[in-house]
Short mmCIF file of C-alpha atoms in Angstrom, two decimals:
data_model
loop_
_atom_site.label_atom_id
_atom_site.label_comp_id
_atom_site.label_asym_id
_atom_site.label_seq_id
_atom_site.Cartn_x
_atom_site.Cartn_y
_atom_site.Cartn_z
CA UNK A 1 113.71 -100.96 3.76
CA UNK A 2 111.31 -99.46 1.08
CA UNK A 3 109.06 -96.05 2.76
CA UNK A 4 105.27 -97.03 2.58
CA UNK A 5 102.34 -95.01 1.87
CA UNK A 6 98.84 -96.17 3.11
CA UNK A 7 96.46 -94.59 1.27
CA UNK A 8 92.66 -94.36 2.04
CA UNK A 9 89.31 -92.62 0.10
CA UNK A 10 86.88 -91.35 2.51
CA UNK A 11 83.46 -89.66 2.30
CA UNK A 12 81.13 -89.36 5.83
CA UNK A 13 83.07 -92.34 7.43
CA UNK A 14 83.38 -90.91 10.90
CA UNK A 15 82.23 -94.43 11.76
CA UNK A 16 85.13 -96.50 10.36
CA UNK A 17 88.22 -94.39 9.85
CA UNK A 18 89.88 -94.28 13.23
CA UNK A 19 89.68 -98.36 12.88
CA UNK A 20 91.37 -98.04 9.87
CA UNK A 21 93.90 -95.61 10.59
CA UNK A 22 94.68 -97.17 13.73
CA UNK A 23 95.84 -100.42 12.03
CA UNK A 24 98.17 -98.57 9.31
CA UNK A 25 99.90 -96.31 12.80
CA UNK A 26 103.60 -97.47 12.97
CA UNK A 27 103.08 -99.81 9.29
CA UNK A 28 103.07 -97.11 6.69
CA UNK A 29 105.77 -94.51 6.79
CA UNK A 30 103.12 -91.98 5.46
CA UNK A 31 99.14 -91.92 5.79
CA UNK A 32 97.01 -90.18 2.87
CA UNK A 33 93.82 -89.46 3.16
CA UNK A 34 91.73 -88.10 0.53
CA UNK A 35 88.25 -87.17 1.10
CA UNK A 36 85.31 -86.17 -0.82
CA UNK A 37 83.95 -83.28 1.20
CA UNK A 38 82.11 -84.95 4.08
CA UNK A 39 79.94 -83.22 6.47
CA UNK A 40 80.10 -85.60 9.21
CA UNK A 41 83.34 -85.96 11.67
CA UNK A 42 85.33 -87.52 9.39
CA UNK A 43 87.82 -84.63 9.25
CA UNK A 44 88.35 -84.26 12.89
CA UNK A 45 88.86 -87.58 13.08
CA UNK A 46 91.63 -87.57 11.06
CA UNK A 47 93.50 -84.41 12.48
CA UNK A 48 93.85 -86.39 15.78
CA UNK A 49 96.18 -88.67 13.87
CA UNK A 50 99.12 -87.93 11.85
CA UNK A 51 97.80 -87.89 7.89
CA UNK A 52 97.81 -85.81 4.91
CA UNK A 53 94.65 -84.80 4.44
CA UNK A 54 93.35 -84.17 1.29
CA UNK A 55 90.04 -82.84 -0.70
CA UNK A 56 88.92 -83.59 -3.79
CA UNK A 57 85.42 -83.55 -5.54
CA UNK A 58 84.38 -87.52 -6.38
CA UNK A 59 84.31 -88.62 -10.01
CA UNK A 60 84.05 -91.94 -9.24
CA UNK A 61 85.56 -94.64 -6.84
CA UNK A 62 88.06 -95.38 -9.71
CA UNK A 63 89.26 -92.02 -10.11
CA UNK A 64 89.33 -91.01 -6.73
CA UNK A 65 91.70 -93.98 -6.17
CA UNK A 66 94.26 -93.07 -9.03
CA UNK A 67 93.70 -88.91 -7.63
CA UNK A 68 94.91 -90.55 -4.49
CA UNK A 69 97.85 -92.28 -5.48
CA UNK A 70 99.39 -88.87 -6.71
CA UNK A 71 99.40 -87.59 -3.35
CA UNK A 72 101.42 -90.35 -1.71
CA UNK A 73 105.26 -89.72 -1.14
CA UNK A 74 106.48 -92.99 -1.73
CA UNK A 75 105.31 -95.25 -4.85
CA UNK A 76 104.90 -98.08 -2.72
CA UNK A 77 101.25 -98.02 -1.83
CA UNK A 78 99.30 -99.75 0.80
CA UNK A 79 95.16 -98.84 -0.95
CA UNK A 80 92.48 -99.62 1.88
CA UNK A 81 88.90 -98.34 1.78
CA UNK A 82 87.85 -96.50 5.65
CA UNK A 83 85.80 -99.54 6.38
CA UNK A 84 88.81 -102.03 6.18
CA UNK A 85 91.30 -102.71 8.93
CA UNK A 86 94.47 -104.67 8.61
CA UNK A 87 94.66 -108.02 11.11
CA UNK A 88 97.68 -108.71 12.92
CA UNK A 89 99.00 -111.46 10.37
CA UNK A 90 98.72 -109.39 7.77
CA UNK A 91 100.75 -106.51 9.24
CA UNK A 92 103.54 -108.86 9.99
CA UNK A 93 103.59 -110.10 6.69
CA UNK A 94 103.73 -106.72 5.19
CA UNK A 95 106.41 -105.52 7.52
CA UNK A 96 108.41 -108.29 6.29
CA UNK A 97 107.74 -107.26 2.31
CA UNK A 98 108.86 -103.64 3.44
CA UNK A 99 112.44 -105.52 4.54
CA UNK A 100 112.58 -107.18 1.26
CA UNK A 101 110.03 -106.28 -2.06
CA UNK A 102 110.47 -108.66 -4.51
CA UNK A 103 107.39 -108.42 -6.42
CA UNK A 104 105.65 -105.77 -8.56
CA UNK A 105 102.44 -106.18 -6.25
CA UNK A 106 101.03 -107.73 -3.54
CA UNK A 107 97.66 -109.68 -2.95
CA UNK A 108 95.85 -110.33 0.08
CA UNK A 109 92.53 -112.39 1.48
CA UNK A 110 90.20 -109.74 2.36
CA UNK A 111 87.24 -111.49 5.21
CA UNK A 112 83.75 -109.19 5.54
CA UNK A 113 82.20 -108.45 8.80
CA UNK A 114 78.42 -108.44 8.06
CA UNK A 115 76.48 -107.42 11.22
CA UNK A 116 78.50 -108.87 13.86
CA UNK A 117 79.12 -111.94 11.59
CA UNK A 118 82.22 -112.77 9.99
CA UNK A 119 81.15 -114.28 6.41
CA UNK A 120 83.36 -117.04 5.53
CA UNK A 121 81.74 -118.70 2.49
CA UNK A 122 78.76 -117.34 0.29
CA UNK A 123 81.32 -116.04 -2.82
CA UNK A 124 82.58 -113.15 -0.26
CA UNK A 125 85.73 -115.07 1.12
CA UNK A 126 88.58 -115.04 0.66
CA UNK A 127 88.07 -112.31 -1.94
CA UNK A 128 91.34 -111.74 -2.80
CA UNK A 129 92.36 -108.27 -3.18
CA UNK A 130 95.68 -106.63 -4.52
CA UNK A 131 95.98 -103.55 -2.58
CA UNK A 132 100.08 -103.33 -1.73
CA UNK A 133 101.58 -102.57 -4.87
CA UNK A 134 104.43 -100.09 -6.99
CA UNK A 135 101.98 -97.37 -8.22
CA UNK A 136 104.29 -97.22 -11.41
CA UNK A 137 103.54 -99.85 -12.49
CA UNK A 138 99.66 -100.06 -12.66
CA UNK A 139 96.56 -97.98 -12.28
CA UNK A 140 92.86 -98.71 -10.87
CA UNK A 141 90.46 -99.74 -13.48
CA UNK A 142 87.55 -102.12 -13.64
CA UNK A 143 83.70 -100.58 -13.76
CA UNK A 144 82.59 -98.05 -11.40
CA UNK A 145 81.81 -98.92 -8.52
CA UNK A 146 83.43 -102.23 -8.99
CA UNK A 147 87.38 -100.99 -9.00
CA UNK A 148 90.98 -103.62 -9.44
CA UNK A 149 94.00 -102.84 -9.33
CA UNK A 150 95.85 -103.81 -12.75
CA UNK A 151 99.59 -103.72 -13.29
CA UNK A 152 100.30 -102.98 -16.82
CA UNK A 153 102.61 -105.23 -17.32
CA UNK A 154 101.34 -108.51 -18.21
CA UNK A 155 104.35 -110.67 -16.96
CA UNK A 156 104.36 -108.69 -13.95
CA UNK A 157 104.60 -110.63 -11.09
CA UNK A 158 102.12 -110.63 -7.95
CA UNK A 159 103.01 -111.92 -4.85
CA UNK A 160 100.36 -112.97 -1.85
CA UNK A 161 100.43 -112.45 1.76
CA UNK A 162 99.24 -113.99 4.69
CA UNK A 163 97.08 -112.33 6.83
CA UNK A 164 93.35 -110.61 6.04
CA UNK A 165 92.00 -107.64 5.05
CA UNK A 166 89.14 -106.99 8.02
CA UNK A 167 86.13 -105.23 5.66
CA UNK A 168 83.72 -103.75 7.98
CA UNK A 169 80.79 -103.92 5.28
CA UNK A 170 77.48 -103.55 7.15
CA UNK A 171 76.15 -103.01 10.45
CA UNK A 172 72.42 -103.62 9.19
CA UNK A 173 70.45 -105.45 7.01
CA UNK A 174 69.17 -101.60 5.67
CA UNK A 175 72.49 -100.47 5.10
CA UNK A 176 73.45 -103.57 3.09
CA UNK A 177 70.22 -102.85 0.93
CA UNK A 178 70.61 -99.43 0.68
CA UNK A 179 74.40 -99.90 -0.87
CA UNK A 180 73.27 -102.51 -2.95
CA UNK A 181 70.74 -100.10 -4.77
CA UNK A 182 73.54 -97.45 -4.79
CA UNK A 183 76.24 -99.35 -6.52
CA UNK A 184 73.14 -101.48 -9.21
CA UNK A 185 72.28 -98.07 -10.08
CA UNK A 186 75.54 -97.04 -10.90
CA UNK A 187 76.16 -99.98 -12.95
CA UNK A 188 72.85 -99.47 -14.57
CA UNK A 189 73.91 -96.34 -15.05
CA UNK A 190 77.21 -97.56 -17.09
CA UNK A 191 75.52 -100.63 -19.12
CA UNK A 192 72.88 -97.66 -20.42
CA UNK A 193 75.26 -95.37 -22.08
CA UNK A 194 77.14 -98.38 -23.62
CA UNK A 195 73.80 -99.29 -25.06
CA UNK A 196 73.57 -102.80 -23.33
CA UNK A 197 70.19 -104.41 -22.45
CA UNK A 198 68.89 -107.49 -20.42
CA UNK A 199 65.94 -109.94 -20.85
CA UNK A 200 62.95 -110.76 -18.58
CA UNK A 201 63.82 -114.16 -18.45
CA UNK A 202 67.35 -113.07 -17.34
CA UNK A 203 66.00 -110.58 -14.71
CA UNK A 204 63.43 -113.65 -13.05
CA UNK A 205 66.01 -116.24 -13.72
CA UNK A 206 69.53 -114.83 -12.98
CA UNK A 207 68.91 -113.89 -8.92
CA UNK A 208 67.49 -117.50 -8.41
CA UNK A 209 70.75 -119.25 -9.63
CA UNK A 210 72.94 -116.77 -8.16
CA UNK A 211 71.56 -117.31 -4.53
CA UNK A 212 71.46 -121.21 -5.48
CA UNK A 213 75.44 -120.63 -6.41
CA UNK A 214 76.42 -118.60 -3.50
CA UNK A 215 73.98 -120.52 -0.28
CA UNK A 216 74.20 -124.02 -1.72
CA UNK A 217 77.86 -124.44 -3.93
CA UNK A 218 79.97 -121.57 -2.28
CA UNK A 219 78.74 -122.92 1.47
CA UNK A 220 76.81 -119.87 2.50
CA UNK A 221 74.34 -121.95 4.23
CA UNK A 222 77.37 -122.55 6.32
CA UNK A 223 77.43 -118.37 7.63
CA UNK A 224 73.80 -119.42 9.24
CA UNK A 225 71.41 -116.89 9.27
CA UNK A 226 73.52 -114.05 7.95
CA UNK A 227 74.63 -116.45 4.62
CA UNK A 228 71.15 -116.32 4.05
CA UNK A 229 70.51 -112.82 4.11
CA UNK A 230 73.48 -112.39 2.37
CA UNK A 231 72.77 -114.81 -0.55
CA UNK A 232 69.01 -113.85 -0.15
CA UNK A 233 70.03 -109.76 -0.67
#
């Protein structure tokens, strides 16, 4: 049986990471935290279970990912963000991968809680995530704040488990606004210093046929009223 390390990012999640913790207790042979200074409980939080505890100033949600890697003791990594929880399937099926590994990563369906609501449709499920992987043999890339998991190899192979990833997104309308003008300004951010630009007609149009995408051909009219904030947002 191969050792497992979970490893998890955290900055001011005193709200989410006992959840979170809780559901990698008994799964992963090692828990790593890594946190970005915060100044809310977050800390003590984590001293009531048994984790290596880390600091280390954010660069990014990319690099703070790869940082945390490096601390784990095993390079068989379980990544999870504070607000994400492992269901019950999915713990089974990853016990049974620890009994027998026979791919170079592992993906998973990862199923948002948006105010109460689980979002099935709307482009957000099932979101497929690779998250249990051998840290040799990849890296975190993508676009801050929009981070993958990559293997390098390109014939690597990636199995998939059953089970969900529980994402704990939102537990208000404002805090689902507020992140999305946190993580558009960060991509702003990015397409500015590579010298991109956009149209008008792409700012009016593009929001209109991505809510007509996500409510009408990806079902969210099917979440009810949250789909439609969702899509809406």
């Amino acid at each position: 049986m191969i050792s497992l390390s979970a490893v998890i990012i955290t900055h001011n999640e005193e709200k989410n990471i006992a959840r979170c913790l809780t559901s990698v207790r008994g799964l992963a042979d090692e828990i790593v935290v890594v946190d970005s200074f915060s100044n809310d409980k977050t800390r003590e939080i984590c001293g009531a279970f048994n984790v290596k505890f880390v600091q280390h100033a954010f660069e990014g949600h990319i690099q703070q990912k790869n940082h945390a890697i490096k601390q784990a003791g095993s390079p068989y990594v379980l990544s999870l963000d504070a607000d994400e929880a492992l269901s019950e399937e999915l713990k089974e099926s990853i016990n049974k991968v620890k009994t027998a590994w026979h791919h170079d990563g592992y993906s998973m369906n990862r199923l948002t809680n948006y105010c109460g609501n689980w979002i099935h449709h709307c482009g957000w499920y099932p979101d497929r995530k690779t998250r249990l992987f051998d840290s040799r043999k990849g890296a975190w890339s993508g676009v801050n704040p929009h981070d993958r998991y990559e293997l390098t190899d390109p014939l690597s192979q990636v199995g998939f488990l059953k089970g969900d990833i529980l994402h704990f997104s939102y537990y208000t309308v404002s805090d689902h606004i507020r992140q999305v003008d946190y993580f558009t300004g960060i991509s702003a951010r990015h397409l500015h210093d590579e010298g991109k630009n956009v149209s008008i007609g792409r700012m009016l149009l593009a929001p209109l046929v991505r809510f007509l995408r996500d409510y009408f051909f990806k079902l969210g009219i099917l979440d009810g009223s949250a789909g439609l904030v969702v899509c809406t947002i």
